Amino acid sequence: MGFPRERPRRTRQSDAWRRMVRETHLTPDAFIYPLFVVPGRAVRHAVESMPGIFQLSVDEVVKDAKAAAAAGVPAVLLFAAPAHKDARASSATDPKGLASQAIAAIKEACPQLLVWADVCLCGATDHGHCGHVLPNGAIDNDSSIQTLAEVALNYTRAGADAVAPSDMMDGRVAAIRARLDEGGHAGTPIVAYAAKFASAFYGPFREAAESAPAFGDRRSYQMDPANAREAVREVLLDVQEGADLVMVKPAGPYLDVIRRVRDAVRVPVVAYQVSGEFSLIKAAAARGWIDERAAVLETLTGIRRAGADLIISYFAPQVVQWLRA
Ligand code: PBG
């Protein structure tokens, strides 16, 4: 008997074989596209560090939401950068605030498209932190979660199909669930940014969302990139508090965390391929150093293979087009 007897290459010899034995598939239904809304009319301002991504006024964000829906993207994730910023994030709790206007406008224009509203304080606070800041500079967890719950109720009333708290305060999922239920919105799901790491890969996003902290950093609330066991703990807490979906963020550098989380819970797992992951590929592709399409599909396949059911990606409309072509 000759060596080798096992030849894995037998089922790799043609495209038909490779398709048949493929273990992981990308489907358009798994993608969520982030959108950034800013004040004004007819504003379409390019985010320099994210080629192809724009800050959009409400009228323009509706156009991109429609285009994403027409391409076959099932959901968008909305971020707002209101003009007025103060210590209490009042633009985010205002029923006539920027995010609420955008949610209502998108839902009116494309009722089938799911609108997930990012719930955080950083885009609406003058200090740019995700919670309230105490006089000594510390973040006040327990007053922050009350405001976050108010923001979530506000966005739900505006028509959001889901609220996605990204602040990483302790207990915010329970606080939001309670407030939504009292407000008559027991049917609105919570997508918890459950394991969100203090990452260098959020840099480009902070330009798009105008949400960089004015002092300090986010390491007292976002997770230490070294901790996978703690990520599972965070996720289990959020599920206990009522999260309907849980998220791991960023995605690419945290594939092991995605796998552990997928194995630990029964709810859908969402992974966020963040701005820095997007910009790295764009920058290398622009220089001809990498094949953009192949690199994008490979990163997304890796994220799926790791265990993500759903993926938030700035490549979403493009990928959905590729998958349907
Ligand atoms: C806000 C928020 C951030 C991202 C999503 N929501 C930035 C941050 O925490 O500083 C990052 C998304 C991205 O980089 O694409 N809390």
mmCIF file of C-alpha atoms and ligand atoms in Angstrom:
data_model
loop_
_atom_site.group_PDB
_atom_site.id
_atom_site.type_symbol
_atom_site.label_atom_id
_atom_site.label_comp_id
_atom_site.label_asym_id
_atom_site.label_seq_id
_atom_site.Cartn_x
_atom_site.Cartn_y
_atom_site.Cartn_z
ATOM 1 C CA MET A 1 0.000 0.000 0.000
ATOM 2 C CA GLY A 2 1.511 3.288 -1.105
ATOM 3 C CA PHE A 3 1.890 6.321 1.065
ATOM 4 C CA PRO A 4 -0.044 8.521 1.543
ATOM 5 C CA ARG A 5 -3.325 6.619 1.806
ATOM 6 C CA GLU A 6 -5.309 9.634 2.970
ATOM 7 C CA ARG A 7 -5.248 12.370 0.353
ATOM 8 C CA PRO A 8 -7.313 15.378 1.434
ATOM 9 C CA ARG A 9 -6.570 16.904 -1.962
ATOM 10 C CA ARG A 10 -9.032 14.450 -3.610
ATOM 11 C CA THR A 11 -11.971 16.656 -2.612
ATOM 12 C CA ARG A 12 -10.145 19.844 -3.532
ATOM 13 C CA GLN A 13 -9.482 19.099 -7.183
ATOM 14 C CA SER A 14 -12.270 21.140 -8.788
ATOM 15 C CA ASP A 15 -14.577 23.991 -8.008
ATOM 16 C CA ALA A 16 -17.535 21.587 -7.860
ATOM 17 C CA TRP A 17 -15.797 19.460 -5.210
ATOM 18 C CA ARG A 18 -14.717 22.488 -3.221
ATOM 19 C CA ARG A 19 -18.247 23.866 -3.215
ATOM 20 C CA MET A 20 -19.673 20.543 -2.055
ATOM 21 C CA VAL A 21 -17.335 20.063 0.888
ATOM 22 C CA ARG A 22 -17.320 23.718 1.974
ATOM 23 C CA GLU A 23 -18.102 23.985 5.697
ATOM 24 C CA THR A 24 -18.788 27.699 6.044
ATOM 25 C CA HIS A 25 -21.029 29.887 3.908
ATOM 26 C CA LEU A 26 -21.587 33.611 3.776
ATOM 27 C CA THR A 27 -25.202 34.615 3.277
ATOM 28 C CA PRO A 28 -26.601 38.092 2.635
ATOM 29 C CA ASP A 29 -29.026 37.564 5.520
ATOM 30 C CA ALA A 30 -26.163 37.692 8.025
ATOM 31 C CA PHE A 31 -25.040 41.273 7.365
ATOM 32 C CA ILE A 32 -25.686 44.553 9.144
ATOM 33 C CA TYR A 33 -24.475 47.864 7.694
ATOM 34 C CA PRO A 34 -23.453 50.787 9.958
ATOM 35 C CA LEU A 35 -24.637 54.289 9.008
ATOM 36 C CA PHE A 36 -23.536 57.657 10.435
ATOM 37 C CA VAL A 37 -26.005 60.521 10.648
ATOM 38 C CA VAL A 38 -25.050 64.181 11.127
ATOM 39 C CA PRO A 39 -27.113 67.423 11.250
ATOM 40 C CA GLY A 40 -28.051 69.418 8.171
ATOM 41 C CA ARG A 41 -29.503 68.792 4.731
ATOM 42 C CA ALA A 42 -27.830 67.321 1.640
ATOM 43 C CA VAL A 43 -24.711 66.550 3.673
ATOM 44 C CA ARG A 44 -22.543 63.725 2.320
ATOM 45 C CA HIS A 45 -19.211 64.181 3.982
ATOM 46 C CA ALA A 46 -16.508 61.597 3.277
ATOM 47 C CA VAL A 47 -14.853 60.012 6.307
ATOM 48 C CA GLU A 48 -11.219 60.329 5.309
ATOM 49 C CA SER A 49 -9.957 57.286 7.145
ATOM 50 C CA MET A 50 -12.767 55.071 5.801
ATOM 51 C CA PRO A 51 -12.898 55.237 1.981
ATOM 52 C CA GLY A 52 -16.502 54.865 0.752
ATOM 53 C CA ILE A 53 -18.040 55.714 4.139
ATOM 54 C CA PHE A 54 -19.839 59.027 4.669
ATOM 55 C CA GLN A 55 -21.355 61.171 7.367
ATOM 56 C CA LEU A 56 -24.887 61.727 6.105
ATOM 57 C CA SER A 57 -27.686 64.134 6.940
ATOM 58 C CA VAL A 58 -31.116 62.571 7.532
ATOM 59 C CA ASP A 59 -32.236 63.049 3.903
ATOM 60 C CA GLU A 60 -29.029 61.420 2.631
ATOM 61 C CA VAL A 61 -28.966 58.604 5.188
ATOM 62 C CA VAL A 62 -32.390 57.587 3.912
ATOM 63 C CA LYS A 63 -30.911 57.213 0.400
ATOM 64 C CA ASP A 64 -28.127 54.927 1.614
ATOM 65 C CA ALA A 65 -30.518 52.918 3.757
ATOM 66 C CA LYS A 66 -32.731 52.421 0.690
ATOM 67 C CA ALA A 67 -29.752 51.396 -1.416
ATOM 68 C CA ALA A 68 -28.592 48.904 1.221
ATOM 69 C CA ALA A 69 -32.101 47.450 1.466
ATOM 70 C CA ALA A 70 -32.354 47.215 -2.336
ATOM 71 C CA ALA A 71 -29.013 45.393 -2.433
ATOM 72 C CA GLY A 72 -30.431 42.846 0.025
ATOM 73 C CA VAL A 73 -28.933 43.962 3.332
ATOM 74 C CA PRO A 74 -31.489 43.066 6.030
ATOM 75 C CA ALA A 75 -30.446 45.581 8.710
ATOM 76 C CA VAL A 76 -28.572 48.795 9.404
ATOM 77 C CA LEU A 77 -26.923 49.971 12.610
ATOM 78 C CA LEU A 78 -27.406 53.678 13.177
ATOM 79 C CA PHE A 79 -24.933 56.061 14.852
ATOM 80 C CA ALA A 80 -25.662 59.750 15.369
ATOM 81 C CA ALA A 81 -23.255 62.651 15.815
ATOM 82 C CA PRO A 82 -25.548 65.484 16.980
ATOM 83 C CA ALA A 83 -24.319 69.095 16.943
ATOM 84 C CA HIS A 84 -25.303 69.798 20.523
ATOM 85 C CA LYS A 85 -23.187 67.944 23.065
ATOM 86 C CA ASP A 86 -23.452 68.355 26.833
ATOM 87 C CA ALA A 87 -22.622 66.488 30.027
ATOM 88 C CA ARG A 88 -26.044 64.782 30.177
ATOM 89 C CA ALA A 89 -26.167 63.651 26.504
ATOM 90 C CA SER A 90 -29.500 65.447 26.133
ATOM 91 C CA SER A 91 -29.478 65.176 22.318
ATOM 92 C CA ALA A 92 -29.763 61.407 22.738
ATOM 93 C CA THR A 93 -32.727 61.563 25.126
ATOM 94 C CA ASP A 94 -34.543 64.233 23.076
ATOM 95 C CA PRO A 95 -37.463 62.690 21.129
ATOM 96 C CA LYS A 96 -36.741 65.230 18.377
ATOM 97 C CA GLY A 97 -32.997 64.517 18.486
ATOM 98 C CA LEU A 98 -30.926 63.599 15.464
ATOM 99 C CA ALA A 99 -30.929 59.823 15.964
ATOM 100 C CA SER A 100 -34.694 59.734 16.519
ATOM 101 C CA GLN A 101 -35.288 61.770 13.357
ATOM 102 C CA ALA A 102 -33.089 59.452 11.326
ATOM 103 C CA ILE A 103 -34.706 56.293 12.720
ATOM 104 C CA ALA A 104 -38.186 57.583 11.901
ATOM 105 C CA ALA A 105 -37.160 58.723 8.419
ATOM 106 C CA ILE A 106 -35.501 55.407 7.527
ATOM 107 C CA LYS A 107 -38.431 53.358 8.839
ATOM 108 C CA GLU A 108 -40.845 55.474 6.832
ATOM 109 C CA ALA A 109 -38.831 55.114 3.626
ATOM 110 C CA CYS A 110 -38.044 51.394 4.003
ATOM 111 C CA PRO A 111 -40.338 49.682 6.489
ATOM 112 C CA GLN A 112 -38.852 46.222 5.736
ATOM 113 C CA LEU A 113 -35.299 47.228 6.593
ATOM 114 C CA LEU A 114 -34.465 46.587 10.255
ATOM 115 C CA VAL A 115 -33.028 49.597 12.032
ATOM 116 C CA TRP A 116 -30.767 48.793 14.965
ATOM 117 C CA ALA A 117 -30.010 51.898 17.013
ATOM 118 C CA ASP A 118 -26.642 52.116 18.715
ATOM 119 C CA VAL A 119 -27.265 53.247 22.299
ATOM 120 C CA CYS A 120 -24.384 55.097 23.909
ATOM 121 C CA LEU A 121 -23.632 58.492 25.394
ATOM 122 C CA CYS A 122 -20.260 59.180 23.738
ATOM 123 C CA GLY A 123 -21.656 60.793 20.555
ATOM 124 C CA ALA A 124 -23.814 63.196 22.587
ATOM 125 C CA THR A 125 -21.565 64.093 25.525
ATOM 126 C CA ASP A 126 -19.156 67.032 25.484
ATOM 127 C CA HIS A 127 -16.481 64.872 27.145
ATOM 128 C CA GLY A 128 -16.948 61.995 24.673
ATOM 129 C CA HIS A 129 -17.161 59.257 27.308
ATOM 130 C CA CYS A 130 -19.772 56.516 27.123
ATOM 131 C CA GLY A 131 -21.200 57.335 30.572
ATOM 132 C CA HIS A 132 -21.576 60.250 32.982
ATOM 133 C CA VAL A 133 -18.321 61.654 34.330
ATOM 134 C CA LEU A 134 -17.962 62.433 38.043
ATOM 135 C CA PRO A 135 -16.029 65.531 39.239
ATOM 136 C CA ASN A 136 -12.999 63.323 39.924
ATOM 137 C CA GLY A 137 -13.004 62.085 36.307
ATOM 138 C CA ALA A 138 -14.386 58.607 37.078
ATOM 139 C CA ILE A 139 -17.342 57.193 35.146
ATOM 140 C CA ASP A 140 -20.562 56.997 37.181
ATOM 141 C CA ASN A 141 -21.905 53.545 36.278
ATOM 142 C CA ASP A 142 -25.276 53.592 38.024
ATOM 143 C CA SER A 143 -26.493 57.003 36.895
ATOM 144 C CA SER A 144 -25.229 56.264 33.368
ATOM 145 C CA ILE A 145 -27.384 53.156 32.989
ATOM 146 C CA GLN A 146 -30.497 55.174 33.844
ATOM 147 C CA THR A 147 -29.687 57.647 31.069
ATOM 148 C CA LEU A 148 -28.854 54.806 28.674
ATOM 149 C CA ALA A 149 -32.256 53.261 29.424
ATOM 150 C CA GLU A 150 -33.885 56.595 28.612
ATOM 151 C CA VAL A 151 -31.960 56.791 25.331
ATOM 152 C CA ALA A 152 -33.030 53.246 24.444
ATOM 153 C CA LEU A 153 -36.693 54.030 25.159
ATOM 154 C CA ASN A 154 -36.421 57.220 23.122
ATOM 155 C CA TYR A 155 -35.016 55.375 20.075
ATOM 156 C CA THR A 156 -37.575 52.589 20.427
ATOM 157 C CA ARG A 157 -40.397 55.144 20.435
ATOM 158 C CA ALA A 158 -38.898 56.644 17.283
ATOM 159 C CA GLY A 159 -39.297 53.242 15.633
ATOM 160 C CA ALA A 160 -36.021 51.357 16.163
ATOM 161 C CA ASP A 161 -36.388 47.607 15.620
ATOM 162 C CA ALA A 162 -33.649 46.855 18.140
ATOM 163 C CA VAL A 163 -31.472 48.786 20.557
ATOM 164 C CA ALA A 164 -27.769 48.048 20.786
ATOM 165 C CA PRO A 165 -26.047 49.365 23.932
ATOM 166 C CA SER A 166 -22.313 49.836 23.247
ATOM 167 C CA ASP A 167 -21.295 51.623 26.448
ATOM 168 C CA MET A 168 -20.075 48.628 28.531
ATOM 169 C CA MET A 169 -21.537 49.880 31.827
ATOM 170 C CA ASP A 170 -22.450 47.105 34.272
ATOM 171 C CA GLY A 171 -26.165 46.315 34.514
ATOM 172 C CA ARG A 172 -27.277 48.358 31.535
ATOM 173 C CA VAL A 173 -29.046 45.519 29.758
ATOM 174 C CA ALA A 174 -31.307 44.908 32.766
ATOM 175 C CA ALA A 175 -31.947 48.649 33.146
ATOM 176 C CA ILE A 176 -32.836 48.992 29.452
ATOM 177 C CA ARG A 177 -35.060 45.877 29.497
ATOM 178 C CA ALA A 178 -36.967 47.199 32.508
ATOM 179 C CA ARG A 179 -37.457 50.639 30.948
ATOM 180 C CA LEU A 180 -38.594 49.260 27.583
ATOM 181 C CA ASP A 181 -41.037 46.884 29.266
ATOM 182 C CA GLU A 182 -42.528 49.648 31.447
ATOM 183 C CA GLY A 183 -42.817 51.814 28.366
ATOM 184 C CA GLY A 184 -44.878 49.192 26.531
ATOM 185 C CA HIS A 185 -42.055 47.896 24.331
ATOM 186 C CA ALA A 186 -41.607 44.367 25.666
ATOM 187 C CA GLY A 187 -41.247 43.182 22.066
ATOM 188 C CA THR A 188 -38.145 45.209 21.207
ATOM 189 C CA PRO A 189 -34.950 43.118 21.250
ATOM 190 C CA ILE A 190 -31.679 44.171 22.873
ATOM 191 C CA VAL A 191 -28.468 43.518 20.951
ATOM 192 C CA ALA A 192 -25.833 43.777 23.677
ATOM 193 C CA TYR A 193 -22.292 44.770 22.856
ATOM 194 C CA ALA A 194 -21.441 42.174 25.485
ATOM 195 C CA ALA A 195 -17.719 41.614 24.964
ATOM 196 C CA LYS A 196 -16.421 44.927 23.691
ATOM 197 C CA PHE A 197 -12.688 45.367 24.012
ATOM 198 C CA ALA A 198 -10.715 48.600 24.521
ATOM 199 C CA SER A 199 -9.284 48.418 21.018
ATOM 200 C CA ALA A 200 -6.907 50.435 18.864
ATOM 201 C CA PHE A 201 -9.094 49.440 15.901
ATOM 202 C CA TYR A 202 -11.853 51.972 16.732
ATOM 203 C CA GLY A 203 -9.692 54.900 15.609
ATOM 204 C CA PRO A 204 -11.329 55.594 12.223
ATOM 205 C CA PHE A 205 -14.833 55.250 13.727
ATOM 206 C CA ARG A 206 -14.174 58.045 16.169
ATOM 207 C CA GLU A 207 -13.658 60.385 13.211
ATOM 208 C CA ALA A 208 -16.956 59.218 11.679
ATOM 209 C CA ALA A 209 -18.960 59.391 14.926
ATOM 210 C CA GLU A 210 -17.103 62.379 16.402
ATOM 211 C CA SER A 211 -16.903 60.432 19.640
ATOM 212 C CA ALA A 212 -13.258 60.429 20.739
ATOM 213 C CA PRO A 213 -12.943 60.936 24.513
ATOM 214 C CA ALA A 214 -11.731 64.445 25.383
ATOM 215 C CA PHE A 215 -9.546 63.080 28.195
ATOM 216 C CA GLY A 216 -8.335 59.659 29.265
ATOM 217 C CA ASP A 217 -9.401 56.468 27.524
ATOM 218 C CA ARG A 218 -12.131 53.826 27.765
ATOM 219 C CA ARG A 219 -10.182 51.157 29.611
ATOM 220 C CA SER A 220 -12.165 51.479 32.841
ATOM 221 C CA TYR A 221 -15.287 50.217 31.036
ATOM 222 C CA GLN A 222 -14.245 48.441 27.813
ATOM 223 C CA MET A 223 -12.482 45.106 28.239
ATOM 224 C CA ASP A 224 -8.789 44.318 28.382
ATOM 225 C CA PRO A 225 -7.839 42.703 25.020
ATOM 226 C CA ALA A 226 -6.029 39.943 26.936
ATOM 227 C CA ASN A 227 -9.179 38.515 28.578
ATOM 228 C CA ALA A 228 -11.204 35.726 26.945
ATOM 229 C CA ARG A 229 -12.577 34.104 30.123
ATOM 230 C CA GLU A 230 -13.886 37.468 31.276
ATOM 231 C CA ALA A 231 -15.539 37.919 27.869
ATOM 232 C CA VAL A 232 -17.604 34.788 28.485
ATOM 233 C CA ARG A 233 -18.513 36.146 31.924
ATOM 234 C CA GLU A 234 -19.679 39.455 30.398
ATOM 235 C CA VAL A 235 -21.739 37.625 27.789
ATOM 236 C CA LEU A 236 -23.412 35.316 30.325
ATOM 237 C CA LEU A 237 -24.293 38.329 32.493
ATOM 238 C CA ASP A 238 -25.881 40.116 29.544
ATOM 239 C CA VAL A 239 -27.918 37.032 28.627
ATOM 240 C CA GLN A 240 -29.066 36.761 32.249
ATOM 241 C CA GLU A 241 -30.077 40.426 32.175
ATOM 242 C CA GLY A 242 -32.168 39.835 29.059
ATOM 243 C CA ALA A 243 -29.970 40.323 25.996
ATOM 244 C CA ASP A 244 -31.581 38.798 22.901
ATOM 245 C CA LEU A 245 -28.373 38.815 20.878
ATOM 246 C CA VAL A 246 -24.803 39.221 22.104
ATOM 247 C CA MET A 247 -21.884 40.829 20.344
ATOM 248 C CA VAL A 248 -18.142 40.395 20.261
ATOM 249 C CA LYS A 249 -16.187 43.422 19.079
ATOM 250 C CA PRO A 250 -13.787 43.827 17.284
ATOM 251 C CA ALA A 251 -14.021 40.607 15.260
ATOM 252 C CA GLY A 252 -10.777 39.689 13.478
ATOM 253 C CA PRO A 253 -8.366 39.890 16.421
ATOM 254 C CA TYR A 254 -10.914 38.098 18.679
ATOM 255 C CA LEU A 255 -11.887 34.954 16.735
ATOM 256 C CA ASP A 256 -11.159 32.738 19.753
ATOM 257 C CA VAL A 257 -13.540 34.860 21.828
ATOM 258 C CA ILE A 258 -16.256 34.496 19.184
ATOM 259 C CA ARG A 259 -15.828 30.710 19.326
ATOM 260 C CA ARG A 260 -15.948 30.570 23.122
ATOM 261 C CA VAL A 261 -19.027 32.781 23.195
ATOM 262 C CA ARG A 262 -20.779 30.742 20.484
ATOM 263 C CA ASP A 263 -20.206 27.611 22.577
ATOM 264 C CA ALA A 264 -21.358 29.259 25.812
ATOM 265 C CA VAL A 265 -24.784 30.692 24.883
ATOM 266 C CA ARG A 266 -27.919 29.803 22.934
ATOM 267 C CA VAL A 267 -28.740 33.267 21.612
ATOM 268 C CA PRO A 268 -27.418 34.539 18.250
ATOM 269 C CA VAL A 269 -23.844 35.806 18.310
ATOM 270 C CA VAL A 270 -23.000 38.979 16.412
ATOM 271 C CA ALA A 271 -19.444 39.979 15.519
ATOM 272 C CA TYR A 272 -18.477 43.551 14.623
ATOM 273 C CA GLN A 273 -15.775 43.942 11.984
ATOM 274 C CA VAL A 274 -14.825 47.418 13.156
ATOM 275 C CA SER A 275 -13.581 50.527 11.414
ATOM 276 C CA GLY A 276 -9.866 49.757 11.823
ATOM 277 C CA GLU A 277 -10.338 46.292 10.330
ATOM 278 C CA PHE A 278 -12.095 47.932 7.365
ATOM 279 C CA SER A 279 -9.517 50.693 6.925
ATOM 280 C CA LEU A 280 -6.556 48.304 6.996
ATOM 281 C CA ILE A 281 -7.951 46.344 4.062
ATOM 282 C CA LYS A 282 -8.936 49.510 2.173
ATOM 283 C CA ALA A 283 -5.520 51.101 2.646
ATOM 284 C CA ALA A 284 -3.606 48.019 1.513
ATOM 285 C CA ALA A 285 -5.947 47.486 -1.456
ATOM 286 C CA ALA A 286 -5.583 51.128 -2.544
ATOM 287 C CA ARG A 287 -1.822 50.573 -2.776
ATOM 288 C CA GLY A 288 -2.260 47.379 -4.723
ATOM 289 C CA TRP A 289 -0.774 45.375 -1.867
ATOM 290 C CA ILE A 290 -3.783 43.114 -1.412
ATOM 291 C CA ASP A 291 -6.752 41.854 -3.447
ATOM 292 C CA GLU A 292 -9.633 43.660 -1.749
ATOM 293 C CA ARG A 293 -12.441 41.281 -2.668
ATOM 294 C CA ALA A 294 -10.494 38.156 -1.729
ATOM 295 C CA ALA A 295 -9.293 39.695 1.532
ATOM 296 C CA VAL A 296 -12.765 40.878 2.532
ATOM 297 C CA LEU A 297 -14.372 37.510 1.820
ATOM 298 C CA GLU A 298 -11.589 35.690 3.663
ATOM 299 C CA THR A 299 -11.891 37.847 6.807
ATOM 300 C CA LEU A 300 -15.679 37.477 6.834
ATOM 301 C CA THR A 301 -15.489 33.722 6.252
ATOM 302 C CA GLY A 302 -13.053 33.491 9.174
ATOM 303 C CA ILE A 303 -15.463 35.408 11.402
ATOM 304 C CA ARG A 304 -18.323 33.075 10.408
ATOM 305 C CA ARG A 305 -16.153 29.985 10.861
ATOM 306 C CA ALA A 306 -15.233 31.172 14.353
ATOM 307 C CA GLY A 307 -18.944 31.056 15.206
ATOM 308 C CA ALA A 308 -20.549 34.393 14.391
ATOM 309 C CA ASP A 309 -24.149 34.086 13.222
ATOM 310 C CA LEU A 310 -24.354 37.724 12.159
ATOM 311 C CA ILE A 311 -21.685 40.217 11.109
ATOM 312 C CA ILE A 312 -21.721 43.996 11.296
ATOM 313 C CA SER A 313 -19.430 45.248 8.524
ATOM 314 C CA TYR A 314 -18.739 48.407 6.553
ATOM 315 C CA PHE A 315 -18.359 46.077 3.570
ATOM 316 C CA ALA A 316 -21.968 44.814 3.948
ATOM 317 C CA PRO A 317 -23.617 46.273 0.805
ATOM 318 C CA GLN A 318 -20.611 45.358 -1.335
ATOM 319 C CA VAL A 319 -20.436 41.815 0.044
ATOM 320 C CA VAL A 320 -24.141 41.251 -0.399
ATOM 321 C CA GLN A 321 -23.765 42.335 -4.041
ATOM 322 C CA TRP A 322 -20.843 39.950 -4.535
ATOM 323 C CA LEU A 323 -22.796 37.106 -2.954
ATOM 324 C CA ARG A 324 -25.818 37.705 -5.168
ATOM 325 C CA ALA A 325 -23.869 38.154 -8.413
HETATM 326 C C1 PBG B 1 -19.312 53.881 20.817
HETATM 327 C C2 PBG B 1 -18.880 52.921 19.771
HETATM 328 C C3 PBG B 1 -17.591 52.736 19.232
HETATM 329 C C4 PBG B 1 -17.731 51.813 18.186
HETATM 330 C C5 PBG B 1 -19.073 51.441 18.143
HETATM 331 N N1 PBG B 1 -19.771 52.126 19.149
HETATM 332 C C6 PBG B 1 -16.311 53.399 19.514
HETATM 333 C C7 PBG B 1 -15.742 53.366 20.853
HETATM 334 O O1 PBG B 1 -16.165 52.614 21.735
HETATM 335 O O2 PBG B 1 -14.817 54.149 21.045
HETATM 336 C C8 PBG B 1 -16.631 51.347 17.277
HETATM 337 C C9 PBG B 1 -17.040 50.903 15.917
HETATM 338 C C10 PBG B 1 -15.960 50.851 14.905
HETATM 339 O O3 PBG B 1 -14.782 51.109 15.189
HETATM 340 O O4 PBG B 1 -16.292 50.527 13.755
HETATM 341 N N2 PBG B 1 -19.313 53.464 22.115
#
